[in-house]
Amino acid sequence: MQPTIICTAEAPGMIYINGRFAGEASRQRPLFAPVSPVGAVYLEYRPLTGGDGALARKVVLSGGAPLADSLSGADGLACVAWPGGALEVEFAHRPRSREHFTIDGQPCAIERGESTALLMNGFDVPLPDGAMPPRLIRGGGAAVLLGDVEGGGQYLAALPDDLSRLNGVAVADRFEPAGDGLFSAFAALGDIVGHGRLEQWLADASGLRPVSYEVVWADGAPHWPQTAEGAMIAAVEAMLAGLPAEAEGYLSPALDAGRPLDAIDNICDLCVPMKYAPPDPRPCVGLLKAVNEHLAAVRPLFYRAEPSAGRQGPWQITAIESLGDRFQVTQI
């Protein structure tokens, strides 16, 4: 099958493929271009927003699929390989910048670029993208840096009292100090049913560690799936969240007896709707697995569903293709 590259970009820009102008791309207007199933594809991105951010990268294809090693150091690219030869490529180059400030009288900086880190006292603290300067909290024999993330969320970094090293980092939607080094946290899982986690973290002289957690409904009640596709995705997401009893509720008794999803966490990191039609017309969802920092690959999970008046929605999964095959990605 003829592979197709689908180019998008955080900021609108011009795309060149193998040295030729191919068109403009943005997140709202992706650029589709057929490419050879074998050999190198040279991609160039020139932003239309001014300033730096231009990128030139090489992707090597074999049999219509990307070679993982050709993208292992491709800073500025985020790629997803879909069944049937569709390769999504997002240009996300972020120019490097530094924001300087002080913590407890010590000069510090947040460095932003392909990754984000807090630089202080001779070591780096890895932070989520969009991290803002933190505030210092002391207690429980440790120092804690608590900061907001632009667009939502917070991060927590634990250090010893002398701020000499990093003892751990956690990220959640929000953290609340509870005294004696304890922090209560809430983190939405982002799944279609609406799970969240209430967590307790302890920062003390030995480091930062979770001490308890409880699965809750992020909105106070579940959003049970109303489609067959949603039921299949919800079943996989429940298993990935460590909720096998909930996953069983989406499966017919005969199917559940074979425990078809028990090894799903070894096969995928996420379950997503199939974005591009696979060669097989049967209903399916996508099992997405990260290959390296710049490449993820999707394999189809075929299923059959029937209407059913269950308490977890109006559909029940009655058949799933065997998950016995290993998740494979081409390597050099």
Tab-separated table of C-alpha atoms in Angstrom:
chain	number	residue	atom	x	y	z
A	1	MET	CA	0.000	0.000	0.000
A	2	GLN	CA	1.192	3.517	-0.827
A	3	PRO	CA	2.295	5.176	2.446
A	4	THR	CA	1.093	8.691	3.189
A	5	ILE	CA	2.719	11.298	5.418
A	6	ILE	CA	0.287	13.605	7.222
A	7	CYS	CA	2.105	16.751	8.353
A	8	THR	CA	0.848	19.100	11.068
A	9	ALA	CA	2.530	21.868	13.046
A	10	GLU	CA	1.955	23.763	16.284
A	11	ALA	CA	2.404	27.003	14.328
A	12	PRO	CA	1.399	27.317	10.645
A	13	GLY	CA	4.340	26.779	8.332
A	14	MET	CA	5.546	25.727	4.902
A	15	ILE	CA	6.413	22.047	4.357
A	16	TYR	CA	9.074	20.817	1.941
A	17	ILE	CA	9.365	17.093	1.130
A	18	ASN	CA	12.590	15.854	-0.479
A	19	GLY	CA	13.496	19.440	-1.323
A	20	ARG	CA	10.208	20.348	-3.021
A	21	PHE	CA	7.566	22.727	-1.671
A	22	ALA	CA	4.551	20.595	-0.682
A	23	GLY	CA	2.236	23.192	0.875
A	24	GLU	CA	1.235	24.803	4.157
A	25	ALA	CA	0.382	22.848	7.306
A	26	SER	CA	-1.060	23.594	10.732
A	27	ARG	CA	-2.966	21.591	13.324
A	28	GLN	CA	-6.232	22.709	11.770
A	29	ARG	CA	-5.079	22.088	8.169
A	30	PRO	CA	-2.908	18.942	7.885
A	31	LEU	CA	-0.911	18.328	4.729
A	32	PHE	CA	-1.265	14.877	3.111
A	33	ALA	CA	1.480	13.666	0.764
A	34	PRO	CA	2.216	10.197	-0.727
A	35	VAL	CA	5.809	8.995	-0.324
A	36	SER	CA	7.909	6.040	-1.382
A	37	PRO	CA	7.500	2.944	0.837
A	38	VAL	CA	11.290	2.418	0.955
A	39	GLY	CA	14.136	4.804	1.675
A	40	ALA	CA	14.729	8.209	3.226
A	41	VAL	CA	12.152	10.998	3.256
A	42	TYR	CA	13.608	14.461	3.925
A	43	LEU	CA	11.190	16.801	5.671
A	44	GLU	CA	11.624	20.542	6.146
A	45	TYR	CA	9.399	22.937	8.101
A	46	ARG	CA	9.564	26.726	7.881
A	47	PRO	CA	7.231	28.547	10.294
A	48	LEU	CA	5.199	31.480	9.024
A	49	THR	CA	5.091	33.139	12.442
A	50	GLY	CA	8.558	34.681	12.283
A	51	GLY	CA	11.559	34.050	14.515
A	52	ASP	CA	13.398	30.739	14.608
A	53	GLY	CA	11.822	27.300	14.647
A	54	ALA	CA	12.761	25.977	11.199
A	55	LEU	CA	13.461	22.225	11.143
A	56	ALA	CA	14.962	19.716	8.715
A	57	ARG	CA	14.687	16.022	9.581
A	58	LYS	CA	15.031	12.611	7.907
A	59	VAL	CA	12.602	9.690	8.262
A	60	VAL	CA	13.596	6.304	6.837
A	61	LEU	CA	10.820	3.960	5.673
A	62	SER	CA	10.942	0.211	5.085
A	63	GLY	CA	7.897	-1.578	3.721
A	64	GLY	CA	5.902	1.613	4.214
A	65	ALA	CA	6.665	1.789	7.964
A	66	PRO	CA	9.132	4.120	9.696
A	67	LEU	CA	12.377	2.680	11.021
A	68	ALA	CA	12.365	3.486	14.716
A	69	ASP	CA	16.073	4.322	14.907
A	70	SER	CA	15.739	6.971	12.193
A	71	LEU	CA	13.519	8.954	14.582
A	72	SER	CA	15.284	8.225	17.868
A	73	GLY	CA	17.023	11.614	17.884
A	74	ALA	CA	14.534	13.605	15.815
A	75	ASP	CA	14.026	16.535	18.180
A	76	GLY	CA	11.086	18.651	17.127
A	77	LEU	CA	9.129	15.752	15.602
A	78	ALA	CA	6.285	13.734	17.106
A	79	CYS	CA	5.240	10.817	14.875
A	80	VAL	CA	2.468	8.222	14.995
A	81	ALA	CA	2.485	5.270	12.575
A	82	TRP	CA	-1.030	3.985	11.834
A	83	PRO	CA	-2.065	0.728	10.126
A	84	GLY	CA	-2.260	0.940	6.354
A	85	GLY	CA	0.769	3.190	5.875
A	86	ALA	CA	-0.465	6.472	7.385
A	87	LEU	CA	2.341	8.309	9.215
A	88	GLU	CA	1.427	11.418	11.184
A	89	VAL	CA	4.300	13.863	11.641
A	90	GLU	CA	3.871	16.903	13.884
A	91	PHE	CA	6.489	19.654	13.851
A	92	ALA	CA	6.752	20.979	17.388
A	93	HIS	CA	10.071	22.773	17.536
A	94	ARG	CA	10.297	25.046	20.559
A	95	PRO	CA	13.124	27.606	20.594
A	96	ARG	CA	15.248	27.477	23.739
A	97	SER	CA	14.684	30.157	26.363
A	98	ARG	CA	15.539	30.786	30.018
A	99	GLU	CA	13.584	32.481	32.786
A	100	HIS	CA	15.769	33.548	35.739
A	101	PHE	CA	14.639	33.936	39.367
A	102	THR	CA	15.766	33.005	42.891
A	103	ILE	CA	14.672	30.317	45.363
A	104	ASP	CA	15.670	30.831	49.000
A	105	GLY	CA	18.299	33.303	47.797
A	106	GLN	CA	19.797	30.876	45.262
A	107	PRO	CA	19.865	31.864	41.581
A	108	CYS	CA	17.729	29.494	39.471
A	109	ALA	CA	16.321	29.307	35.976
A	110	ILE	CA	13.683	27.411	34.058
A	111	GLU	CA	15.057	26.378	30.667
A	112	ARG	CA	12.456	25.698	27.970
A	113	GLY	CA	12.923	24.036	24.599
A	114	GLU	CA	12.391	20.451	23.459
A	115	SER	CA	12.094	19.695	27.177
A	116	THR	CA	11.662	21.821	30.294
A	117	ALA	CA	13.933	21.792	33.348
A	118	LEU	CA	14.601	23.810	36.476
A	119	LEU	CA	18.326	24.578	36.823
A	120	MET	CA	19.509	25.138	40.382
A	121	ASN	CA	22.520	24.483	42.575
A	122	GLY	CA	24.345	22.469	39.892
A	123	PHE	CA	21.577	19.973	39.029
A	124	ASP	CA	18.475	19.837	36.839
A	125	VAL	CA	14.876	19.180	37.860
A	126	PRO	CA	12.859	17.795	34.887
A	127	LEU	CA	9.507	19.573	34.681
A	128	PRO	CA	6.382	19.279	32.499
A	129	ASP	CA	6.079	21.578	29.488
A	130	GLY	CA	4.578	24.895	30.513
A	131	ALA	CA	5.979	24.762	34.062
A	132	MET	CA	6.061	28.112	35.850
A	133	PRO	CA	8.487	29.162	38.646
A	134	PRO	CA	7.679	27.315	41.900
A	135	ARG	CA	7.318	28.362	45.516
A	136	LEU	CA	9.365	26.760	48.309
A	137	ILE	CA	7.665	24.835	51.131
A	138	ARG	CA	9.618	23.363	54.045
A	139	GLY	CA	8.466	20.690	56.465
A	140	GLY	CA	8.766	17.002	57.326
A	141	GLY	CA	12.558	17.118	57.033
A	142	ALA	CA	12.462	18.081	53.351
A	143	ALA	CA	12.101	21.038	51.037
A	144	VAL	CA	9.391	20.972	48.398
A	145	LEU	CA	8.994	23.057	45.265
A	146	LEU	CA	5.343	23.454	44.255
A	147	GLY	CA	4.606	25.107	40.904
A	148	ASP	CA	1.806	25.645	38.416
A	149	VAL	CA	1.740	24.465	34.799
A	150	GLU	CA	0.517	26.861	32.145
A	151	GLY	CA	-2.814	25.602	30.827
A	152	GLY	CA	-3.601	23.604	33.986
A	153	GLY	CA	-1.963	21.264	36.466
A	154	GLN	CA	0.796	21.462	39.046
A	155	TYR	CA	4.141	19.815	39.767
A	156	LEU	CA	5.827	18.851	43.034
A	157	ALA	CA	9.606	18.429	43.396
A	158	ALA	CA	11.181	17.157	46.623
A	159	LEU	CA	14.711	18.087	47.772
A	160	PRO	CA	16.656	17.823	51.031
A	161	ASP	CA	16.661	20.865	53.334
A	162	ASP	CA	19.942	22.128	51.887
A	163	LEU	CA	18.514	22.019	48.324
A	164	SER	CA	21.524	19.970	47.218
A	165	ARG	CA	19.846	17.340	45.007
A	166	LEU	CA	16.554	16.144	43.550
A	167	ASN	CA	14.672	13.461	45.472
A	168	GLY	CA	11.672	13.073	43.156
A	169	VAL	CA	9.060	14.807	41.004
A	170	ALA	CA	5.279	14.256	40.763
A	171	VAL	CA	2.678	15.838	38.489
A	172	ALA	CA	-1.075	16.128	39.093
A	173	ASP	CA	-4.014	18.397	38.434
A	174	ARG	CA	-3.536	19.919	41.866
A	175	PHE	CA	-1.637	19.414	45.134
A	176	GLU	CA	-2.673	20.529	48.624
A	177	PRO	CA	-0.219	20.591	51.582
A	178	ALA	CA	-1.569	18.422	54.421
A	179	GLY	CA	1.189	18.968	57.001
A	180	ASP	CA	4.288	17.013	58.092
A	181	GLY	CA	5.479	16.584	54.514
A	182	LEU	CA	2.187	15.118	53.278
A	183	PHE	CA	0.477	16.386	50.130
A	184	SER	CA	-2.978	15.466	48.880
A	185	ALA	CA	-3.284	15.307	45.101
A	186	PHE	CA	-5.928	14.818	42.459
A	187	ALA	CA	-5.155	13.611	38.927
A	188	ALA	CA	-7.758	13.025	36.203
A	189	LEU	CA	-6.879	9.991	34.079
A	190	GLY	CA	-8.341	11.506	30.911
A	191	ASP	CA	-10.260	8.372	29.899
A	192	ILE	CA	-13.700	8.441	28.292
A	193	VAL	CA	-15.544	7.222	31.401
A	194	GLY	CA	-13.968	9.894	33.621
A	195	HIS	CA	-11.742	8.226	36.224
A	196	GLY	CA	-9.468	10.155	38.538
A	197	ARG	CA	-7.074	9.388	41.371
A	198	LEU	CA	-6.963	10.848	44.863
A	199	GLU	CA	-3.364	10.435	46.005
A	200	GLN	CA	-1.277	11.044	49.109
A	201	TRP	CA	2.404	11.894	48.624
A	202	LEU	CA	5.029	12.076	51.373
A	203	ALA	CA	8.124	14.240	51.023
A	204	ASP	CA	10.700	13.596	53.759
A	205	ALA	CA	14.442	13.150	54.176
A	206	SER	CA	14.352	9.849	52.268
A	207	GLY	CA	12.673	11.277	49.156
A	208	LEU	CA	9.238	11.601	47.569
A	209	ARG	CA	6.914	8.609	47.503
A	210	PRO	CA	3.195	7.825	47.136
A	211	VAL	CA	1.659	6.456	50.317
A	212	SER	CA	-1.933	5.840	49.172
A	213	TYR	CA	-4.334	6.337	46.297
A	214	GLU	CA	-8.018	5.877	45.562
A	215	VAL	CA	-9.761	5.731	42.187
A	216	VAL	CA	-12.695	8.170	41.995
A	217	TRP	CA	-14.953	9.754	39.388
A	218	ALA	CA	-13.412	13.007	38.197
A	219	ASP	CA	-16.849	14.616	37.685
A	220	GLY	CA	-18.556	12.870	40.595
A	221	ALA	CA	-20.225	10.248	38.370
A	222	PRO	CA	-19.220	8.030	35.416
A	223	HIS	CA	-19.864	8.853	31.762
A	224	TRP	CA	-20.683	5.360	30.518
A	225	PRO	CA	-19.960	4.865	26.795
A	226	GLN	CA	-22.965	5.063	24.479
A	227	THR	CA	-21.376	3.490	21.378
A	228	ALA	CA	-19.845	0.097	20.604
A	229	GLU	CA	-16.484	1.734	19.913
A	230	GLY	CA	-16.667	3.590	23.219
A	231	ALA	CA	-17.390	0.353	25.091
A	232	MET	CA	-14.313	-1.322	23.568
A	233	ILE	CA	-12.083	1.648	24.398
A	234	ALA	CA	-13.496	1.869	27.933
A	235	ALA	CA	-12.800	-1.836	28.534
A	236	VAL	CA	-9.146	-1.438	27.563
A	237	GLU	CA	-8.792	1.794	29.559
A	238	ALA	CA	-10.236	0.109	32.653
A	239	MET	CA	-7.627	-2.654	32.414
A	240	LEU	CA	-4.830	-0.100	31.946
A	241	ALA	CA	-6.086	1.713	35.055
A	242	GLY	CA	-5.975	-1.507	37.092
A	243	LEU	CA	-9.770	-1.934	37.249
A	244	PRO	CA	-10.408	-5.477	35.939
A	245	ALA	CA	-13.849	-5.747	37.538
A	246	GLU	CA	-15.007	-2.660	35.650
A	247	ALA	CA	-13.503	-3.990	32.416
A	248	GLU	CA	-15.519	-7.205	32.850
A	249	GLY	CA	-18.710	-5.147	32.802
A	250	TYR	CA	-18.161	-4.311	29.117
A	251	LEU	CA	-17.631	-7.943	28.056
A	252	SER	CA	-20.135	-10.742	27.552
A	253	PRO	CA	-19.827	-13.535	30.161
A	254	ALA	CA	-18.605	-16.006	27.522
A	255	LEU	CA	-15.897	-13.613	26.315
A	256	ASP	CA	-14.828	-12.593	29.812
A	257	ALA	CA	-14.294	-16.259	30.774
A	258	GLY	CA	-11.288	-16.334	28.430
A	259	ARG	CA	-9.681	-13.262	30.084
A	260	PRO	CA	-8.858	-11.682	26.674
A	261	LEU	CA	-7.538	-8.380	28.061
A	262	ASP	CA	-5.299	-9.673	30.853
A	263	ALA	CA	-2.051	-8.858	28.990
A	264	ILE	CA	-3.204	-5.592	27.442
A	265	ASP	CA	-0.806	-3.421	29.469
A	266	ASN	CA	2.112	-5.233	27.794
A	267	ILE	CA	0.724	-4.425	24.345
A	268	CYS	CA	-0.306	-0.773	24.528
A	269	ASP	CA	-0.052	2.457	26.483
A	270	LEU	CA	-3.324	3.950	25.200
A	271	CYS	CA	-6.478	2.865	23.387
A	272	VAL	CA	-7.716	5.322	20.774
A	273	PRO	CA	-10.331	5.516	18.005
A	274	MET	CA	-8.982	4.313	14.665
A	275	LYS	CA	-8.220	7.590	12.908
A	276	TYR	CA	-7.519	6.254	9.422
A	277	ALA	CA	-9.370	3.310	7.887
A	278	PRO	CA	-7.288	0.094	8.123
A	279	PRO	CA	-7.245	-2.376	5.211
A	280	ASP	CA	-9.637	-4.708	7.080
A	281	PRO	CA	-13.246	-3.403	7.201
A	282	ARG	CA	-14.111	-5.024	10.550
A	283	PRO	CA	-14.829	-2.686	13.496
A	284	CYS	CA	-11.649	-1.929	15.409
A	285	VAL	CA	-9.963	0.468	17.804
A	286	GLY	CA	-6.295	1.407	17.946
A	287	LEU	CA	-3.762	0.157	20.494
A	288	LEU	CA	-1.036	2.809	20.720
A	289	LYS	CA	2.451	1.963	21.989
A	290	ALA	CA	5.339	4.391	22.438
A	291	VAL	CA	8.454	3.213	20.608
A	292	ASN	CA	10.809	6.030	21.547
A	293	GLU	CA	10.524	9.716	22.472
A	294	HIS	CA	9.529	10.687	18.927
A	295	LEU	CA	7.588	7.694	17.575
A	296	ALA	CA	4.481	5.769	18.584
A	297	ALA	CA	2.821	2.991	16.596
A	298	VAL	CA	-0.794	1.845	16.452
A	299	ARG	CA	-2.095	-1.664	15.817
A	300	PRO	CA	-5.786	-2.495	15.306
A	301	LEU	CA	-7.819	-4.402	17.877
A	302	PHE	CA	-10.808	-5.942	16.088
A	303	TYR	CA	-13.994	-6.584	18.028
A	304	ARG	CA	-17.679	-7.441	17.726
A	305	ALA	CA	-20.365	-5.810	19.865
A	306	GLU	CA	-24.080	-6.316	20.456
A	307	PRO	CA	-26.754	-4.133	22.063
A	308	SER	CA	-27.215	-4.990	25.720
A	309	ALA	CA	-29.046	-3.284	28.566
A	310	GLY	CA	-26.076	-3.328	30.925
A	311	ARG	CA	-25.387	-0.902	33.760
A	312	GLN	CA	-22.204	0.341	32.019
A	313	GLY	CA	-23.841	1.409	28.782
A	314	PRO	CA	-26.012	-0.054	26.001
A	315	TRP	CA	-23.298	-2.157	24.294
A	316	GLN	CA	-21.515	-5.369	25.215
A	317	ILE	CA	-18.351	-6.711	23.561
A	318	THR	CA	-18.895	-10.296	22.398
A	319	ALA	CA	-15.672	-11.027	20.480
A	320	ILE	CA	-12.095	-9.705	20.415
A	321	GLU	CA	-9.290	-10.692	18.071
A	322	SER	CA	-6.536	-12.634	19.847
A	323	LEU	CA	-3.894	-10.432	21.446
A	324	GLY	CA	-1.286	-13.169	21.387
A	325	ASP	CA	0.911	-11.557	18.712
A	326	ARG	CA	3.665	-9.303	19.981
A	327	PHE	CA	3.446	-5.602	19.265
A	328	GLN	CA	6.115	-5.089	16.609
A	329	VAL	CA	7.852	-1.990	15.303
A	330	THR	CA	10.469	-2.080	12.577
A	331	GLN	CA	14.032	-1.531	13.795
A	332	ILE	CA	17.209	-0.839	11.843
